[in-house]
Amino acid sequence: MTGMQAASTHPAWQALVSHHAHIGSTHLRELFAADPERGTRWSVSAAGLYLDYSKNRVDDETMALLVALACHCGLQERRAAMFAGELINTTEQRAVLHTALRAPPSERLWIEGTDVVRDVQAVLARMATFSEQVRNGAWRGHTGKRIRHVINIGIGGSDLGPAMAHESLRHYSQRDLDLRFVSNIDGTALAEATRGLDAAQTLFIVCSKSFGTMETLTNAQAARAWSLRQLRDEAAVARHFIAVSTNARATAAFGIAPEQMFPLWDWVGGRYSMASAIGLSTMIAIGPDRFGDMLAGMRAMDEHFRHAPIERNMPALMGLLAIWNNNFLGAATQAVLPYEQYLSRFPAYLQQLTMESNGKHVTRAGQPVGCETSPIVWGEPGTNGQHSFYQLLHQGTRLVPCDFIGFGQSLNPIGAEGARIDSQHDLLMANLFAQAEALAFGKTAVEVRSEGVPEALVPHRVFEGNRPSNMLLARQLTPHTLGALVALYEHSVFTQGVIWGIDSFDQWGVELGKVMAEKTAAELADREPAATIHDSSTHALIQRYRQLREERA
Ligand code: G6Q
């Protein structure tokens, strides 16, 4: 099947529907009781990550049927086509080659007569030189002062990856360099990011694949004006503005010289671009070597995804389990719960990766997809979430599969008086394991009564359990681990898109928003009454906004 046939009409899908009728209500308690080895048997290791997927509501047959579905949907063929640089983003007629961004220099990949790996390596080398200059102070601002603040201006894929990577790898960053991220068109974002800064020590990286995005260009112009108000010399732009883009003409028009422009390519999707020059801020923060470690982690997961059999393939298994939870168990959302403070932006990053990629309603052939597609992804770090929304996870009426992420070693070990040096980390991990266990096994009425709970309270104290989760563990959060985690989710998202037969690499919904905002912005700028080209609600809102705008405080 290659996207011509809706997944749900496929015999392998139908087999899963029938299978669900048998296993659908089987409790995880029964599944674990039936197989003492389950907790280790349903696990897989790759690229330094360990995945325990035993707390999913699946048995051997479920997994075999899911693997069969993947094969019938052409997962192996689509995977090979992606790695080979075929135009698998069909609606945009583009190759999808973020994997080439982390290929080793020895590899060759020819696309239309160009070795893209060589191009990638050349840009990485330029990025390394520039990053080192900023890090060691050789790159000076216009007045000769050292750069102390780096502000990344970009939005969506040109922001979320670098912002997440910066936060995730803060432990490894050069602390005398202060990195900030401005994405929102709301003037507050830039105003707060620049407040009190010395423009002579501030470098802006304008990240925009297209260099045509309203938010980024507007913020870049405002940043330029802010810089020039302090530096009072147009020539200063050359020392304080760097661009990352595919659009050399537009960056030149902005006043950024070609040597200050780092390219990327059409075959890198925005949300898949953090390993490209879009990650320049990451490299400045952690240095070229550690950036290389991150690429190596991604590469290790790429290689695993490319070569491991589906039934032992971590991203494929995660993707297939997501399909099972979503399409067969009816879970509309997916929580991502890292027990690692540095990963606080990881759920937001995954929201874009997952929902922009797979929030689609038609197949590649343009036919209705015929089933639910991307789950709604959300999450917060543990243990914070435990004191807010976990109530719903445990006792709410909705099924929310959870991905838990934890590490063997803390980057900031703290120990209580007289206890182990990292005893605080033990507490964090104890919470992590306890949550997954409680979600899976719950607490029966019999157990609740045996604790002496008054009968009237028993229903309130019962946890039905049977709530699925994945557990991802690694030794420590490092650039390598982060790279592996990102590639894991990228390929899991890819797997789900293949099953649904959709194009995971376009984003027409995002494009629509861009066009409509431009049109409406032109009307708001106009002082004349808005022409009635809108519906009555939008028309009235525009009128009200104009009144509010003019009102005195
Ligand atoms: C990502 C999307 C989108 C994009 C932004 C910014 O996959 O296409 O989030 O990254 O709209 O686009 P530019 O980088 O072109 O400014």
Coordinates of C-alpha atoms and ligand atoms in Angstrom, one line a residue:
M1 CA 0.0 0.0 0.0
T2 CA 1.5 3.4 -1.0
G3 CA -1.0 5.9 0.2
M4 CA -3.5 5.1 -2.6
Q5 CA -5.6 3.1 -0.2
A6 CA -6.9 4.3 3.1
A7 CA -5.1 2.4 5.9
S8 CA -8.4 1.5 7.6
T9 CA -9.6 -0.5 4.6
H10 CA -6.5 -2.6 4.6
P11 CA -6.9 -6.3 5.7
A12 CA -4.1 -5.9 8.3
W13 CA -6.1 -3.0 9.8
Q14 CA -9.2 -5.0 9.8
A15 CA -7.4 -7.9 11.5
L16 CA -6.4 -5.4 14.3
V17 CA -10.0 -4.3 14.6
S18 CA -11.1 -7.9 15.2
H19 CA -8.2 -8.5 17.5
H20 CA -9.1 -5.4 19.5
A21 CA -12.6 -6.9 20.1
H22 CA -10.7 -9.8 22.0
I23 CA -8.0 -7.9 23.8
G24 CA -9.5 -4.5 24.1
S25 CA -10.7 -4.9 27.7
T26 CA -7.9 -7.2 28.9
H27 CA -6.2 -5.5 31.9
L28 CA -2.5 -4.9 32.1
R29 CA -2.7 -6.8 35.5
E30 CA -3.7 -9.9 33.5
L31 CA -1.1 -9.4 30.8
F32 CA 1.6 -9.1 33.4
A33 CA 0.4 -12.0 35.4
A34 CA 0.4 -14.2 32.3
D35 CA 4.0 -13.5 31.5
P36 CA 6.6 -13.0 34.3
E37 CA 9.1 -11.9 31.7
R38 CA 6.9 -9.3 30.2
G39 CA 8.7 -6.3 31.8
T40 CA 12.0 -7.2 30.1
R41 CA 10.7 -9.0 27.0
W42 CA 8.9 -6.0 25.8
S43 CA 11.9 -3.7 25.7
V44 CA 14.4 -2.6 23.2
S45 CA 17.7 -0.6 23.3
A46 CA 19.2 1.7 20.7
A47 CA 21.6 4.6 20.5
G48 CA 22.0 4.7 24.3
L49 CA 18.2 4.7 24.9
Y50 CA 16.2 1.9 26.6
L51 CA 12.5 1.6 25.9
D52 CA 10.3 -0.4 28.1
Y53 CA 6.9 -0.7 26.2
S54 CA 5.6 -3.6 28.4
K55 CA 3.0 -1.3 30.0
N56 CA 1.1 -1.0 26.7
R57 CA -2.2 -2.9 26.3
V58 CA -0.8 -5.3 23.8
D59 CA 0.1 -9.0 23.5
D60 CA 2.2 -11.0 21.1
E61 CA -0.6 -11.1 18.6
T62 CA -1.1 -7.3 18.8
M63 CA 2.5 -6.7 18.1
A64 CA 2.6 -9.2 15.2
L65 CA -0.4 -7.6 13.6
L66 CA 1.0 -4.1 14.0
V67 CA 4.3 -5.2 12.4
A68 CA 2.3 -6.8 9.6
L69 CA 0.4 -3.5 9.2
A70 CA 3.7 -1.7 8.9
C71 CA 4.9 -4.1 6.2
H72 CA 1.7 -3.9 4.3
C73 CA 1.8 -0.1 4.4
G74 CA 5.3 -0.1 2.9
L75 CA 7.2 1.2 6.0
Q76 CA 10.5 -0.4 4.8
E77 CA 10.1 1.0 1.3
R78 CA 9.1 4.5 2.4
R79 CA 12.0 4.5 4.9
A80 CA 14.4 3.5 2.1
A81 CA 12.9 6.2 -0.2
M82 CA 13.4 8.8 2.5
F83 CA 17.0 7.9 3.2
A84 CA 17.7 7.8 -0.6
G85 CA 16.5 11.3 -1.1
E86 CA 13.4 10.5 -3.2
L87 CA 10.7 13.2 -3.4
I88 CA 8.6 11.7 -0.7
N89 CA 7.1 15.1 0.3
T90 CA 4.9 14.8 -2.7
T91 CA 2.7 17.9 -2.3
E92 CA 5.8 20.1 -2.3
Q93 CA 7.8 17.8 -4.6
R94 CA 10.7 17.8 -2.2
A95 CA 13.1 15.2 -0.8
V96 CA 13.1 14.8 3.0
L97 CA 16.7 14.5 4.0
H98 CA 17.2 15.7 7.6
T99 CA 19.1 12.4 8.0
A100 CA 21.8 13.8 5.6
L101 CA 22.4 16.5 8.2
R102 CA 23.9 14.0 10.5
A103 CA 25.6 11.7 8.0
P104 CA 29.3 11.3 8.6
P105 CA 31.7 13.2 6.2
S106 CA 32.7 9.9 4.6
E107 CA 29.2 9.2 3.3
R108 CA 28.1 10.3 -0.2
L109 CA 24.5 11.2 -1.2
W110 CA 24.0 12.5 -4.7
I111 CA 20.9 14.5 -5.3
E112 CA 20.5 16.0 -8.8
G113 CA 24.2 15.9 -9.4
T114 CA 25.2 17.4 -6.0
D115 CA 26.7 15.5 -3.1
V116 CA 24.5 16.9 -0.3
V117 CA 26.7 15.4 2.5
R118 CA 29.6 17.5 1.2
D119 CA 27.5 20.6 1.2
V120 CA 26.3 19.8 4.8
Q121 CA 29.9 19.3 6.0
A122 CA 31.0 22.6 4.4
V123 CA 28.3 24.5 6.2
L124 CA 29.1 22.7 9.5
A125 CA 32.7 23.7 9.1
R126 CA 31.7 27.3 8.6
M127 CA 29.4 27.2 11.6
A128 CA 32.2 25.7 13.7
T129 CA 34.6 28.5 12.8
F130 CA 32.0 31.2 13.5
S131 CA 30.8 29.6 16.8
E132 CA 34.4 29.3 18.1
Q133 CA 35.0 32.9 17.2
V134 CA 31.9 34.0 19.2
R135 CA 32.8 31.7 22.1
N136 CA 36.4 32.7 22.4
G137 CA 35.8 36.4 21.8
A138 CA 37.6 36.7 18.4
W139 CA 34.3 37.8 16.9
R140 CA 33.9 41.3 18.1
G141 CA 31.0 43.7 17.8
H142 CA 31.1 46.9 15.8
T143 CA 32.7 48.9 18.6
G144 CA 35.3 46.1 19.4
K145 CA 33.4 44.7 22.4
R146 CA 33.0 41.0 23.0
I147 CA 29.7 39.4 22.2
R148 CA 27.8 38.4 25.5
H149 CA 24.2 38.0 24.2
V150 CA 23.0 36.0 21.3
I151 CA 19.4 36.4 20.3
N152 CA 17.9 33.9 17.9
I153 CA 15.0 35.4 15.9
G154 CA 12.9 32.8 14.2
I155 CA 9.5 31.1 14.6
G156 CA 8.1 27.5 14.4
G157 CA 10.7 25.2 13.1
S158 CA 13.3 28.0 13.1
D159 CA 12.7 28.5 16.9
L160 CA 11.3 25.5 18.7
G161 CA 14.3 23.1 17.9
P162 CA 17.0 25.6 18.8
A163 CA 15.1 26.9 21.9
M164 CA 14.5 23.3 23.1
A165 CA 18.1 22.3 22.4
H166 CA 19.4 25.3 24.3
E167 CA 17.3 24.6 27.3
S168 CA 18.0 20.8 27.2
L169 CA 21.8 21.3 26.9
R170 CA 22.1 24.3 29.1
H171 CA 24.3 22.2 31.4
Y172 CA 26.9 22.0 28.6
S173 CA 26.7 25.6 27.5
Q174 CA 29.3 28.3 27.9
R175 CA 27.8 30.3 30.7
D176 CA 29.2 33.7 29.9
L177 CA 27.2 33.7 26.8
D178 CA 23.6 34.5 27.3
L179 CA 21.2 33.0 24.7
R180 CA 17.7 34.3 24.1
F181 CA 14.9 33.4 21.7
V182 CA 12.5 35.7 20.1
S183 CA 9.7 34.2 18.0
N184 CA 6.4 35.9 18.6
I185 CA 5.2 38.9 16.5
D186 CA 4.0 40.3 19.8
G187 CA 6.4 43.2 20.4
T188 CA 6.7 42.2 24.0
A189 CA 8.9 39.2 23.0
L190 CA 11.6 41.4 21.4
A191 CA 11.2 44.2 24.0
E192 CA 11.8 41.9 26.9
A193 CA 14.6 40.0 25.2
T194 CA 16.5 43.2 24.5
R195 CA 15.6 45.1 27.7
G196 CA 18.7 46.5 29.3
L197 CA 21.1 44.9 26.8
D198 CA 24.1 46.6 25.3
A199 CA 23.7 46.4 21.5
A200 CA 27.5 46.6 21.2
Q201 CA 27.6 43.1 22.8
T202 CA 24.5 41.6 21.2
L203 CA 24.5 39.4 18.2
F204 CA 21.2 38.5 16.3
I205 CA 20.8 35.3 14.4
V206 CA 17.9 35.7 12.0
C207 CA 16.7 32.2 11.2
S208 CA 14.2 31.8 8.5
K209 CA 14.3 29.1 5.9
S210 CA 12.2 31.2 3.5
F211 CA 13.2 34.6 4.8
G212 CA 9.6 35.6 4.0
T213 CA 8.0 34.9 7.4
M214 CA 6.2 38.0 8.7
E215 CA 7.0 37.5 12.4
T216 CA 10.7 36.9 11.8
L217 CA 11.2 39.7 9.3
T218 CA 9.3 42.2 11.4
N219 CA 11.2 41.2 14.5
A220 CA 14.5 41.3 12.5
Q221 CA 13.7 44.8 11.3
A222 CA 12.8 45.9 14.8
A223 CA 16.0 44.4 16.2
R224 CA 18.0 46.2 13.5
A225 CA 16.4 49.5 14.5
W226 CA 17.1 48.7 18.2
S227 CA 20.7 48.0 17.4
L228 CA 21.2 51.1 15.3
R229 CA 19.6 53.3 17.9
Q230 CA 22.5 52.4 20.1
L231 CA 25.3 51.9 17.6
R232 CA 24.4 54.8 15.3
D233 CA 26.2 53.3 12.3
E234 CA 24.6 51.2 9.4
A235 CA 28.0 49.4 9.1
A236 CA 27.3 47.9 12.5
V237 CA 24.7 45.5 11.0
A238 CA 27.5 43.5 9.5
R239 CA 29.0 42.6 12.9
H240 CA 25.7 42.1 14.7
F241 CA 23.4 40.3 12.3
I242 CA 23.8 36.7 11.0
A243 CA 21.2 35.0 8.8
V244 CA 20.3 31.4 8.3
S245 CA 18.2 30.8 5.3
T246 CA 17.8 29.2 1.8
N247 CA 17.0 32.7 0.4
A248 CA 20.3 34.5 -0.3
R249 CA 18.6 37.3 -2.2
A250 CA 16.3 38.2 0.7
T251 CA 19.1 38.1 3.3
A252 CA 21.2 40.3 1.1
A253 CA 18.3 42.7 0.7
F254 CA 18.1 42.9 4.5
G255 CA 21.8 44.0 4.6
I256 CA 23.4 40.7 5.6
A257 CA 26.5 39.9 3.5
P258 CA 26.8 36.4 1.9
E259 CA 29.7 35.5 4.3
Q260 CA 27.3 36.2 7.2
M261 CA 24.6 34.0 5.8
F262 CA 24.5 30.2 6.6
P263 CA 22.5 28.2 4.1
L264 CA 20.2 25.3 4.4
W265 CA 18.3 23.5 1.7
D266 CA 14.8 22.9 0.5
W267 CA 15.1 19.2 1.6
V268 CA 15.3 20.2 5.3
G269 CA 11.8 20.7 6.7
G270 CA 11.5 23.5 9.3
R271 CA 10.5 21.2 12.1
Y272 CA 13.3 18.8 11.1
S273 CA 16.0 21.5 10.9
M274 CA 17.7 21.8 14.3
A275 CA 20.7 19.8 13.1
S276 CA 21.2 22.2 10.2
A277 CA 22.5 25.8 10.4
I278 CA 19.2 26.6 12.1
G279 CA 21.0 25.1 15.1
L280 CA 23.8 27.7 14.9
S281 CA 22.7 29.1 18.3
T282 CA 23.0 25.6 19.8
M283 CA 26.5 25.3 18.4
I284 CA 27.4 28.7 19.9
A285 CA 26.1 27.6 23.2
I286 CA 27.6 24.1 23.5
G287 CA 30.5 24.3 21.0
P288 CA 31.2 22.4 17.8
D289 CA 32.4 19.2 19.4
R290 CA 29.3 18.8 21.5
F291 CA 27.1 19.8 18.6
G292 CA 28.9 16.9 16.8
D293 CA 28.0 14.6 19.7
M294 CA 24.3 15.6 19.2
L295 CA 24.6 14.8 15.5
A296 CA 26.2 11.4 16.4
G297 CA 23.3 10.6 18.6
M298 CA 20.8 11.4 15.9
R299 CA 22.9 9.4 13.4
A300 CA 23.0 6.4 15.8
M301 CA 19.2 6.4 15.9
D302 CA 19.0 7.0 12.1
E303 CA 21.1 3.9 11.6
H304 CA 19.1 1.9 14.0
F305 CA 15.8 3.0 12.3
R306 CA 17.2 2.3 8.9
H307 CA 18.5 -1.2 9.6
A308 CA 16.8 -2.8 12.6
P309 CA 13.9 -5.2 11.8
I310 CA 10.6 -3.6 12.5
E311 CA 9.9 -5.9 15.5
R312 CA 13.1 -4.7 17.2
N313 CA 13.1 -1.1 15.8
M314 CA 12.5 1.4 18.5
P315 CA 11.1 4.3 16.5
A316 CA 8.9 1.9 14.4
L317 CA 7.6 0.2 17.6
M318 CA 6.8 3.6 19.2
G319 CA 5.0 4.7 16.1
L320 CA 3.0 1.5 15.9
L321 CA 2.1 1.6 19.6
A322 CA 0.9 5.2 19.0
I323 CA -1.3 3.9 16.2
W324 CA -2.7 1.2 18.4
N325 CA -3.5 3.6 21.2
N326 CA -4.9 6.2 18.9
N327 CA -6.8 4.3 16.3
F328 CA -7.8 1.2 18.2
L329 CA -8.0 2.2 21.9
G330 CA -9.4 5.6 21.0
A331 CA -6.8 7.8 22.8
A332 CA -7.0 11.3 21.3
T333 CA -4.0 12.7 23.1
Q334 CA -0.6 11.7 24.1
A335 CA 1.3 13.0 27.1
V336 CA 5.1 13.4 27.1
L337 CA 6.4 13.6 30.7
P338 CA 10.2 14.0 31.0
Y339 CA 11.5 13.6 34.6
E340 CA 14.3 16.0 33.8
Q341 CA 14.0 19.7 34.3
Y342 CA 16.3 20.5 31.4
L343 CA 13.7 18.8 29.0
S344 CA 11.0 21.3 30.0
R345 CA 10.7 22.5 26.4
F346 CA 10.7 19.0 24.9
P347 CA 6.9 18.5 24.9
A348 CA 6.5 21.9 23.1
Y349 CA 9.0 20.8 20.5
L350 CA 7.3 17.5 20.1
Q351 CA 3.9 19.2 19.6
Q352 CA 5.1 20.8 16.4
L353 CA 7.0 17.8 15.2
T354 CA 4.1 15.5 15.7
M355 CA 1.0 17.7 15.1
E356 CA 2.4 19.7 12.2
S357 CA 3.7 16.5 10.5
N358 CA 0.7 14.3 11.0
G359 CA -2.3 16.6 11.6
K360 CA -3.6 15.8 8.1
H361 CA -7.0 14.8 6.8
V362 CA -6.2 13.3 3.4
T363 CA -3.8 10.7 2.1
R364 CA -1.0 11.5 -0.2
A365 CA -3.4 10.7 -3.0
G366 CA -5.8 13.4 -1.7
Q367 CA -8.4 10.9 -0.5
P368 CA -10.0 11.2 3.0
V369 CA -7.7 9.4 5.3
G370 CA -10.6 7.5 6.9
C371 CA -9.4 7.3 10.5
E372 CA -8.0 9.6 13.2
T373 CA -4.5 10.9 12.5
S374 CA -2.1 12.8 14.8
P375 CA -2.8 12.6 18.5
I376 CA -2.8 15.9 20.4
V377 CA 0.6 16.0 22.1
W378 CA 1.1 17.8 25.4
G379 CA 3.1 17.5 28.6
E380 CA 5.2 19.0 31.4
P381 CA 8.2 17.8 33.3
G382 CA 7.7 15.5 36.3
T383 CA 7.2 15.8 39.2
N384 CA 5.5 19.2 38.6
G385 CA 2.7 17.6 36.5
Q386 CA 1.9 15.1 39.3
H387 CA 0.6 18.0 41.4
S388 CA -1.7 19.2 38.6
F389 CA -3.0 17.3 35.7
Y390 CA -2.0 13.7 36.7
Q391 CA -5.3 13.5 38.5
L392 CA -7.0 13.2 35.1
L393 CA -4.4 10.7 33.9
H394 CA -5.2 8.4 36.9
Q395 CA -8.9 8.8 37.4
G396 CA -10.3 10.8 34.5
T397 CA -12.7 9.3 32.0
R398 CA -10.2 9.8 29.1
L399 CA -7.4 7.4 28.1
V400 CA -4.1 9.3 27.9
P401 CA -1.1 7.2 26.9
C402 CA 2.1 8.6 28.5
D403 CA 5.7 8.7 27.4
F404 CA 7.9 8.9 30.5
I405 CA 11.5 9.9 30.1
G406 CA 14.1 9.5 32.8
F407 CA 17.8 9.3 33.4
G408 CA 20.1 7.2 35.6
Q409 CA 22.3 10.1 36.6
S410 CA 21.5 13.7 37.4
L411 CA 23.5 16.5 35.9
N412 CA 23.1 18.3 39.2
P413 CA 23.4 15.7 42.0
I414 CA 22.1 16.9 45.3
G415 CA 22.1 14.8 48.4
A416 CA 20.3 15.2 51.7
E417 CA 22.5 15.4 54.8
G418 CA 24.0 11.9 55.5
A419 CA 22.4 10.4 52.4
R420 CA 23.8 9.5 49.0
I421 CA 25.3 12.4 47.0
D422 CA 22.5 12.2 44.5
S423 CA 19.7 11.1 46.8
Q424 CA 17.4 13.9 45.4
H425 CA 17.6 12.2 42.1
D426 CA 16.5 8.9 43.6
L427 CA 13.3 10.7 44.8
L428 CA 12.7 12.0 41.2
M429 CA 13.1 8.6 39.8
A430 CA 11.0 7.0 42.5
N431 CA 8.2 9.2 41.5
L432 CA 8.7 8.4 37.8
F433 CA 8.5 4.6 38.3
A434 CA 5.6 4.9 40.8
Q435 CA 3.5 6.9 38.4
A436 CA 3.9 4.4 35.5
E437 CA 3.2 1.6 37.9
A438 CA 0.1 3.2 39.3
L439 CA -1.2 4.1 35.9
A440 CA -0.8 0.5 34.7
F441 CA -2.0 -1.4 37.7
G442 CA -4.2 1.0 39.6
K443 CA -5.9 0.0 42.8
T444 CA -8.9 -2.2 43.1
A445 CA -11.9 -1.7 45.4
V446 CA -10.7 -4.8 47.4
E447 CA -7.3 -3.2 47.9
V448 CA -8.9 0.1 48.9
R449 CA -11.2 -1.6 51.4
S450 CA -8.3 -3.6 52.9
E451 CA -6.7 -0.3 53.8
G452 CA -9.7 0.4 56.0
V453 CA -11.2 3.2 53.7
P454 CA -14.8 3.9 54.6
E455 CA -17.2 2.4 52.1
A456 CA -18.5 5.8 50.9
L457 CA -15.1 6.8 49.9
V458 CA -14.1 3.5 48.2
P459 CA -15.3 4.6 44.6
H460 CA -13.3 7.8 45.0
R461 CA -10.2 5.9 46.0
V462 CA -10.3 3.3 43.3
F463 CA -7.8 3.6 40.4
E464 CA -9.0 1.4 37.5
G465 CA -5.4 1.3 36.1
N466 CA -4.9 -0.2 32.6
R467 CA -3.5 3.1 31.4
P468 CA -0.7 2.6 28.9
S469 CA 2.7 4.1 29.0
N470 CA 6.2 3.9 27.5
M471 CA 9.3 4.3 29.6
L472 CA 12.4 5.7 28.0
L473 CA 15.6 5.6 30.1
A474 CA 19.2 6.7 29.4
R475 CA 22.3 7.0 31.5
Q476 CA 22.4 10.8 31.5
L477 CA 21.1 13.7 29.4
T478 CA 23.9 14.5 27.1
P479 CA 24.1 16.1 23.6
H480 CA 24.2 12.5 22.2
T481 CA 21.2 11.4 24.2
L482 CA 19.2 14.4 23.1
G483 CA 20.1 13.8 19.5
A484 CA 19.0 10.1 19.8
L485 CA 15.7 11.2 21.5
V486 CA 14.9 13.7 18.8
A487 CA 15.6 11.3 16.0
L488 CA 13.6 8.6 17.8
Y489 CA 10.5 10.9 17.8
E490 CA 11.1 12.0 14.2
H491 CA 11.1 8.5 13.0
S492 CA 8.2 7.5 15.2
V493 CA 6.2 10.3 13.6
F494 CA 7.4 9.2 10.2
T495 CA 6.2 5.6 10.9
Q496 CA 2.7 6.9 11.9
G497 CA 2.5 9.0 8.8
V498 CA 3.4 6.0 6.6
I499 CA 0.6 3.9 8.2
W500 CA -2.0 6.6 7.5
G501 CA -0.6 7.1 4.0
I502 CA -0.3 10.9 4.6
D503 CA 2.4 13.4 3.6
S504 CA 4.1 14.1 7.0
F505 CA 6.3 16.8 5.5
D506 CA 4.1 19.5 4.2
Q507 CA 2.2 22.1 6.3
W508 CA -0.6 23.7 4.3
G509 CA -2.4 24.6 7.5
V510 CA 0.5 26.8 8.5
E511 CA 0.7 28.4 5.1
L512 CA -3.0 29.3 5.2
G513 CA -2.5 31.2 8.4
K514 CA 0.5 33.1 7.0
V515 CA -1.5 34.3 3.9
M516 CA -4.7 35.3 5.8
A517 CA -2.8 37.2 8.5
E518 CA -1.1 39.3 5.8
K519 CA -4.4 40.2 4.3
T520 CA -6.0 41.2 7.6
A521 CA -2.9 43.1 8.6
A522 CA -3.3 45.3 5.5
E523 CA -6.8 46.1 6.6
L524 CA -5.9 46.9 10.2
A525 CA -3.3 49.3 9.0
D526 CA -6.0 51.1 6.9
R527 CA -7.9 53.8 8.8
E528 CA -11.0 53.3 6.6
P529 CA -13.9 51.1 7.9
A530 CA -13.1 47.5 7.1
A531 CA -14.6 46.3 3.9
T532 CA -17.2 43.6 4.5
I533 CA -15.2 40.9 2.9
H534 CA -15.2 39.0 6.1
D535 CA -18.0 37.1 7.9
S536 CA -20.0 39.2 10.4
S537 CA -18.0 38.1 13.4
T538 CA -14.6 38.8 12.0
H539 CA -15.9 42.1 10.6
A540 CA -17.3 43.2 14.1
L541 CA -14.1 42.1 15.8
I542 CA -11.9 44.2 13.5
Q543 CA -14.2 47.2 14.2
R544 CA -14.0 46.7 17.9
Y545 CA -10.2 46.3 17.8
R546 CA -10.0 49.6 16.0
Q547 CA -12.1 51.3 18.7
L548 CA -10.0 49.7 21.5
R549 CA -6.9 50.8 19.8
E550 CA -7.9 54.4 19.8
E551 CA -9.4 54.5 23.3
R552 CA -7.6 56.5 25.9
A553 CA -6.4 54.6 29.0
Ligands
G6Q1 C1 7.9 23.9 10.0 C2 7.0 24.8 9.5 C3 7.0 26.2 10.1 C4 8.2 27.1 9.8 C5 7.9 28.5 10.3 C6 9.1 29.4 10.0 O1 8.1 22.8 9.6 O2 7.2 24.9 8.1 O3 6.9 26.1 11.5 O4 9.4 26.5 10.3 O5 6.8 28.9 9.7 O6 9.4 29.4 8.6 P1 10.7 30.1 8.1 O7 11.9 29.4 8.6 O8 10.6 30.0 6.6 O9 10.7 31.5 8.6

